[in-house]
Amino acid sequence: MRRALAMALLLCAQAAWAMEPMSDSAMSAVRGRDGVSFDLSGFAMSGDARVSYTTPVGSSLYVEKFAASRSDSAQPFSDPYRLDVLAGPPGLANYINIAFPANATGEQRWQMAYDWGIGADGVVREQGSVVVKDLAFYGGGLQFTTPQVNDGIAFGAAVKMDIGQLSFQPRGRNDPTEAMVLSGIHIGAVDGGPWVLAHVASQPGVINALADESGPRLHIGIDWPDARYGSGQASAGSIVVDNISFVSPGQPTVDLGSSRIGSVQIQYLDIKFKQ
């Protein structure tokens, strides 16, 4: 024991002798950046958890048995997520910024599924599953801070993504023989970059509780564009679906073709959940 302690003290002394004091000029040349980078290499999850929303009259909507997994690039941690705390514009609070991977090669793809159902008049009925295949994000991210007015959480969101297939399957996630299938979904900005749905300064979103004569209620909103911190114009997005079809056992496939929205904007959003 004494020999091990003596060896540890000797190593510490050698490390201290190897250190050299830095001058003020050398210290001023050091540049650092706060933040955390994290990769979801090999990520997979599944479980039996259920999330329910119940109305005042007793009817409910639930989702359960969420599963998700991600395929990875050939070089782990080459394109991670990044979390930073950044300075807001003058007069506004700092904000948390979560930047999604650029994913230029499209190798990072998500596979997801969940079941859902409804309950009313004492009867709970399963409605089937939602299955997402080959979901790829290409940049964008999330922002969080304190609201400029009132309480709650202010948020920003930007997205550019492709979905290989989104299917609604009434017979469950393992039975695609009957389904509404949307193939080749592409969402992004008109200019080719991420579509900014909300921004903590130029067009803030908010999640909070608002009270009226019936009591508090959940509120989700996106404010009007604010020219003080941006162009005063809402970001223009594009939504393209390569194919929409319905399949059913023993029946020919109903092919509705493609759908495209060349330019869409969110100027203002105000959702209040009823008591």
Short mmCIF file of C-alpha atoms in Angstrom, two decimals:
data_model
loop_
_atom_site.label_atom_id
_atom_site.label_comp_id
_atom_site.label_asym_id
_atom_site.label_seq_id
_atom_site.Cartn_x
_atom_site.Cartn_y
_atom_site.Cartn_z
CA MET A 1 0.00 0.00 0.00
CA ARG A 2 2.80 2.41 0.93
CA ARG A 3 4.66 1.53 -2.27
CA ALA A 4 1.56 2.29 -4.42
CA LEU A 5 1.01 5.61 -2.62
CA ALA A 6 4.62 6.60 -3.14
CA MET A 7 4.36 5.78 -6.86
CA ALA A 8 1.20 7.92 -7.20
CA LEU A 9 2.88 10.87 -5.50
CA LEU A 10 5.91 10.52 -7.78
CA LEU A 11 3.72 10.54 -10.90
CA CYS A 12 1.85 13.64 -9.69
CA ALA A 13 5.15 15.39 -9.01
CA GLN A 14 6.46 14.55 -12.49
CA ALA A 15 3.26 15.91 -14.08
CA ALA A 16 3.59 19.14 -12.09
CA TRP A 17 7.23 19.56 -13.12
CA ALA A 18 6.17 19.15 -16.79
CA MET A 19 3.72 22.08 -16.55
CA GLU A 20 4.88 25.54 -17.61
CA PRO A 21 3.29 28.87 -16.71
CA MET A 22 1.58 30.70 -19.58
CA SER A 23 2.07 34.37 -20.25
CA ASP A 24 -0.83 36.78 -20.58
CA SER A 25 -0.32 36.96 -24.33
CA ALA A 26 -0.45 33.17 -24.61
CA MET A 27 -3.60 33.01 -22.50
CA SER A 28 -5.32 35.65 -24.64
CA ALA A 29 -4.66 33.53 -27.74
CA VAL A 30 -6.60 30.58 -26.33
CA ARG A 31 -10.05 30.21 -27.86
CA GLY A 32 -12.74 27.90 -26.53
CA ARG A 33 -16.41 27.24 -27.17
CA ASP A 34 -19.01 26.04 -24.72
CA GLY A 35 -21.19 23.24 -25.92
CA VAL A 36 -21.78 19.52 -26.01
CA SER A 37 -21.59 17.26 -29.05
CA PHE A 38 -23.28 13.87 -28.98
CA ASP A 39 -23.78 11.08 -31.46
CA LEU A 40 -26.62 8.55 -31.41
CA SER A 41 -24.58 5.77 -32.96
CA GLY A 42 -26.43 2.48 -32.67
CA PHE A 43 -29.41 4.10 -30.94
CA ALA A 44 -32.49 1.92 -30.51
CA MET A 45 -35.43 1.98 -28.13
CA SER A 46 -38.77 0.28 -27.64
CA GLY A 47 -41.25 -0.22 -24.82
CA ASP A 48 -44.84 -0.49 -23.67
CA ALA A 49 -45.28 3.04 -22.32
CA ARG A 50 -48.57 4.80 -23.11
CA VAL A 51 -49.27 8.55 -23.33
CA SER A 52 -52.94 9.56 -23.09
CA TYR A 53 -54.92 12.78 -23.47
CA THR A 54 -58.30 12.73 -21.76
CA THR A 55 -60.99 15.35 -22.36
CA PRO A 56 -63.23 16.74 -19.59
CA VAL A 57 -66.10 14.53 -20.80
CA GLY A 58 -63.98 11.38 -20.43
CA SER A 59 -63.08 10.53 -24.04
CA SER A 60 -59.39 9.94 -24.67
CA LEU A 61 -56.70 9.55 -27.27
CA TYR A 62 -53.54 7.54 -26.65
CA VAL A 63 -50.28 6.52 -28.33
CA GLU A 64 -48.20 3.62 -27.07
CA LYS A 65 -45.42 1.11 -27.77
CA PHE A 66 -43.14 3.64 -29.42
CA ALA A 67 -40.07 2.16 -31.14
CA ALA A 68 -37.19 3.94 -32.86
CA SER A 69 -33.77 3.06 -34.22
CA ARG A 70 -31.14 4.82 -36.29
CA SER A 71 -28.67 3.61 -38.90
CA ASP A 72 -25.27 5.26 -38.77
CA SER A 73 -22.60 6.66 -41.02
CA ALA A 74 -19.43 4.67 -41.68
CA GLN A 75 -17.46 6.99 -39.39
CA PRO A 76 -18.98 7.23 -35.89
CA PHE A 77 -19.12 10.74 -34.39
CA SER A 78 -18.21 12.30 -37.73
CA ASP A 79 -21.50 14.23 -37.84
CA PRO A 80 -22.91 14.60 -34.30
CA TYR A 81 -25.75 16.57 -32.80
CA ARG A 82 -24.57 19.71 -31.00
CA LEU A 83 -26.00 21.51 -27.99
CA ASP A 84 -24.91 25.10 -27.31
CA VAL A 85 -25.98 27.98 -25.11
CA LEU A 86 -25.89 31.05 -27.35
CA ALA A 87 -26.32 34.77 -26.74
CA GLY A 88 -29.66 36.18 -27.81
CA PRO A 89 -30.09 39.50 -29.63
CA PRO A 90 -29.75 42.67 -27.52
CA GLY A 91 -32.47 42.78 -24.89
CA LEU A 92 -33.35 39.08 -25.18
CA ALA A 93 -32.30 36.12 -23.04
CA ASN A 94 -29.70 33.55 -24.02
CA TYR A 95 -31.08 30.42 -25.62
CA ILE A 96 -30.33 26.71 -25.91
CA ASN A 97 -29.62 25.62 -29.48
CA ILE A 98 -29.71 21.95 -30.56
CA ALA A 99 -28.26 21.62 -34.06
CA PHE A 100 -29.10 18.48 -36.03
CA PRO A 101 -26.40 16.71 -38.07
CA ALA A 102 -25.88 18.00 -41.61
CA ASN A 103 -26.14 14.37 -42.82
CA ALA A 104 -24.92 15.34 -46.30
CA THR A 105 -24.62 11.71 -47.46
CA GLY A 106 -28.02 10.73 -46.04
CA GLU A 107 -26.57 7.75 -44.14
CA GLN A 108 -28.24 8.66 -40.84
CA ARG A 109 -31.78 7.30 -41.17
CA TRP A 110 -34.48 6.67 -38.60
CA GLN A 111 -37.01 3.85 -38.42
CA MET A 112 -40.03 4.47 -36.13
CA ALA A 113 -43.41 3.02 -35.22
CA TYR A 114 -46.15 3.52 -32.66
CA ASP A 115 -49.68 2.28 -31.98
CA TRP A 116 -52.64 4.52 -31.24
CA GLY A 117 -56.25 4.31 -30.18
CA ILE A 118 -59.24 6.14 -28.76
CA GLY A 119 -61.61 5.68 -25.86
CA ALA A 120 -65.19 6.92 -25.49
CA ASP A 121 -68.33 5.86 -23.61
CA GLY A 122 -66.35 3.23 -21.73
CA VAL A 123 -65.05 1.57 -24.90
CA VAL A 124 -61.36 1.64 -25.80
CA ARG A 125 -60.57 0.73 -29.39
CA GLU A 126 -57.20 0.22 -31.05
CA GLN A 127 -56.91 2.15 -34.30
CA GLY A 128 -53.76 0.60 -35.69
CA SER A 129 -50.17 1.74 -36.13
CA VAL A 130 -48.14 4.49 -37.72
CA VAL A 131 -44.90 3.31 -39.34
CA VAL A 132 -42.11 5.61 -40.52
CA LYS A 133 -39.31 4.26 -42.71
CA ASP A 134 -36.04 5.94 -43.70
CA LEU A 135 -36.53 9.33 -42.05
CA ALA A 136 -33.44 11.46 -42.70
CA PHE A 137 -32.83 14.94 -41.27
CA TYR A 138 -30.51 17.28 -43.16
CA GLY A 139 -29.60 20.08 -40.76
CA GLY A 140 -32.01 22.32 -38.91
CA GLY A 141 -32.59 22.00 -35.18
CA LEU A 142 -34.41 23.24 -32.07
CA GLN A 143 -34.12 26.32 -29.84
CA PHE A 144 -35.42 26.92 -26.31
CA THR A 145 -35.47 30.02 -24.10
CA THR A 146 -37.74 32.10 -21.86
CA PRO A 147 -40.66 33.91 -23.55
CA GLN A 148 -40.49 37.66 -24.16
CA VAL A 149 -43.85 37.99 -22.38
CA ASN A 150 -45.81 35.72 -20.00
CA ASP A 151 -44.55 32.42 -18.62
CA GLY A 152 -43.79 29.14 -20.34
CA ILE A 153 -41.18 27.99 -22.84
CA ALA A 154 -40.29 29.86 -26.02
CA PHE A 155 -39.04 27.66 -28.85
CA GLY A 156 -37.70 27.70 -32.37
CA ALA A 157 -37.63 24.88 -34.91
CA ALA A 158 -36.12 24.41 -38.36
CA VAL A 159 -36.37 21.25 -40.44
CA LYS A 160 -35.18 19.78 -43.69
CA MET A 161 -36.05 16.11 -44.00
CA ASP A 162 -36.95 13.24 -46.29
CA ILE A 163 -39.20 10.32 -45.33
CA GLY A 164 -38.94 7.19 -47.42
CA GLN A 165 -42.39 5.97 -46.41
CA LEU A 166 -45.11 6.97 -43.94
CA SER A 167 -47.90 4.41 -43.60
CA PHE A 168 -51.07 4.24 -41.54
CA GLN A 169 -51.80 0.55 -40.92
CA PRO A 170 -55.11 -0.37 -39.21
CA ARG A 171 -54.02 -4.01 -38.82
CA GLY A 172 -50.87 -3.14 -36.87
CA ARG A 173 -47.24 -2.34 -37.55
CA ASN A 174 -46.43 -5.88 -38.72
CA ASP A 175 -49.25 -6.13 -41.27
CA PRO A 176 -48.87 -3.69 -44.21
CA THR A 177 -51.46 -5.44 -46.37
CA GLU A 178 -54.03 -2.75 -45.58
CA ALA A 179 -52.71 0.79 -45.36
CA MET A 180 -52.65 4.37 -46.52
CA VAL A 181 -49.09 4.91 -47.77
CA LEU A 182 -47.27 8.18 -48.43
CA SER A 183 -43.98 7.53 -50.22
CA GLY A 184 -41.14 9.98 -50.79
CA ILE A 185 -41.99 12.91 -48.49
CA HIS A 186 -39.67 15.92 -48.80
CA ILE A 187 -39.95 18.94 -46.46
CA GLY A 188 -37.64 21.96 -46.45
CA ALA A 189 -37.33 25.62 -47.32
CA VAL A 190 -38.05 26.87 -50.81
CA ASP A 191 -34.40 27.89 -51.15
CA GLY A 192 -33.24 24.34 -50.43
CA GLY A 193 -32.21 24.84 -46.80
CA PRO A 194 -34.08 24.01 -43.58
CA TRP A 195 -37.57 25.46 -43.26
CA VAL A 196 -37.69 27.73 -40.20
CA LEU A 197 -41.07 27.03 -38.63
CA ALA A 198 -40.29 29.25 -35.63
CA HIS A 199 -37.32 31.22 -34.28
CA VAL A 200 -36.80 32.32 -30.68
CA ALA A 201 -36.23 35.95 -31.74
CA SER A 202 -37.63 36.66 -35.22
CA GLN A 203 -40.79 34.51 -34.92
CA PRO A 204 -40.96 32.83 -31.50
CA GLY A 205 -43.07 29.84 -30.71
CA VAL A 206 -44.41 29.33 -27.19
CA ILE A 207 -45.77 26.54 -25.00
CA ASN A 208 -47.52 27.68 -21.84
CA ALA A 209 -50.74 27.65 -19.84
CA LEU A 210 -53.26 30.45 -20.33
CA ALA A 211 -56.06 31.09 -17.87
CA ASP A 212 -59.56 32.32 -18.68
CA GLU A 213 -62.93 32.17 -16.95
CA SER A 214 -62.91 28.35 -17.18
CA GLY A 215 -59.40 27.99 -15.70
CA PRO A 216 -55.91 27.26 -17.11
CA ARG A 217 -55.51 25.50 -20.43
CA LEU A 218 -52.57 24.34 -22.52
CA HIS A 219 -51.55 26.82 -25.21
CA ILE A 220 -49.22 26.31 -28.19
CA GLY A 221 -48.54 29.20 -30.54
CA ILE A 222 -46.19 30.84 -33.04
CA ASP A 223 -46.08 34.63 -33.09
CA TRP A 224 -46.17 36.98 -36.06
CA PRO A 225 -42.76 37.64 -37.72
CA ASP A 226 -40.86 40.36 -35.81
CA ALA A 227 -38.98 42.79 -38.06
CA ARG A 228 -36.86 43.96 -35.09
CA TYR A 229 -34.91 40.70 -35.16
CA GLY A 230 -35.25 39.58 -38.77
CA SER A 231 -36.69 40.37 -42.18
CA GLY A 232 -40.26 40.61 -40.90
CA GLN A 233 -41.24 37.79 -43.27
CA ALA A 234 -42.12 34.21 -42.37
CA SER A 235 -39.90 31.51 -43.84
CA ALA A 236 -41.32 29.85 -46.97
CA GLY A 237 -41.38 26.06 -46.99
CA SER A 238 -41.98 23.37 -49.58
CA ILE A 239 -43.76 20.03 -49.10
CA VAL A 240 -43.60 17.30 -51.74
CA VAL A 241 -45.09 13.79 -51.63
CA ASP A 242 -43.96 11.56 -54.48
CA ASN A 243 -46.86 9.12 -54.21
CA ILE A 244 -50.05 8.58 -52.19
CA SER A 245 -51.75 5.18 -52.36
CA PHE A 246 -54.20 2.87 -50.59
CA VAL A 247 -53.67 -0.88 -50.42
CA SER A 248 -56.15 -3.53 -49.25
CA PRO A 249 -56.15 -7.36 -49.41
CA GLY A 250 -57.70 -8.69 -52.60
CA GLN A 251 -58.23 -5.21 -54.03
CA PRO A 252 -56.25 -3.27 -56.65
CA THR A 253 -54.03 -0.52 -55.29
CA VAL A 254 -55.63 2.92 -55.42
CA ASP A 255 -52.91 5.25 -56.68
CA LEU A 256 -53.56 8.97 -56.17
CA GLY A 257 -50.25 10.07 -57.66
CA SER A 258 -48.08 12.84 -56.22
CA SER A 259 -48.81 16.03 -54.31
CA ARG A 260 -46.82 19.24 -54.07
CA ILE A 261 -47.09 22.52 -52.17
CA GLY A 262 -44.54 24.81 -53.77
CA SER A 263 -44.57 27.47 -51.06
CA VAL A 264 -46.22 27.56 -47.63
CA GLN A 265 -45.73 29.92 -44.68
CA ILE A 266 -46.78 29.94 -41.04
CA GLN A 267 -47.67 33.56 -40.36
CA TYR A 268 -49.37 32.98 -37.01
CA LEU A 269 -50.48 29.96 -34.99
CA ASP A 270 -52.68 29.92 -31.87
CA ILE A 271 -53.89 26.59 -30.40
CA LYS A 272 -55.74 26.47 -27.08
CA PHE A 273 -56.86 23.11 -25.72
CA LYS A 274 -60.41 23.16 -24.38
CA GLN A 275 -61.21 22.34 -20.78
#
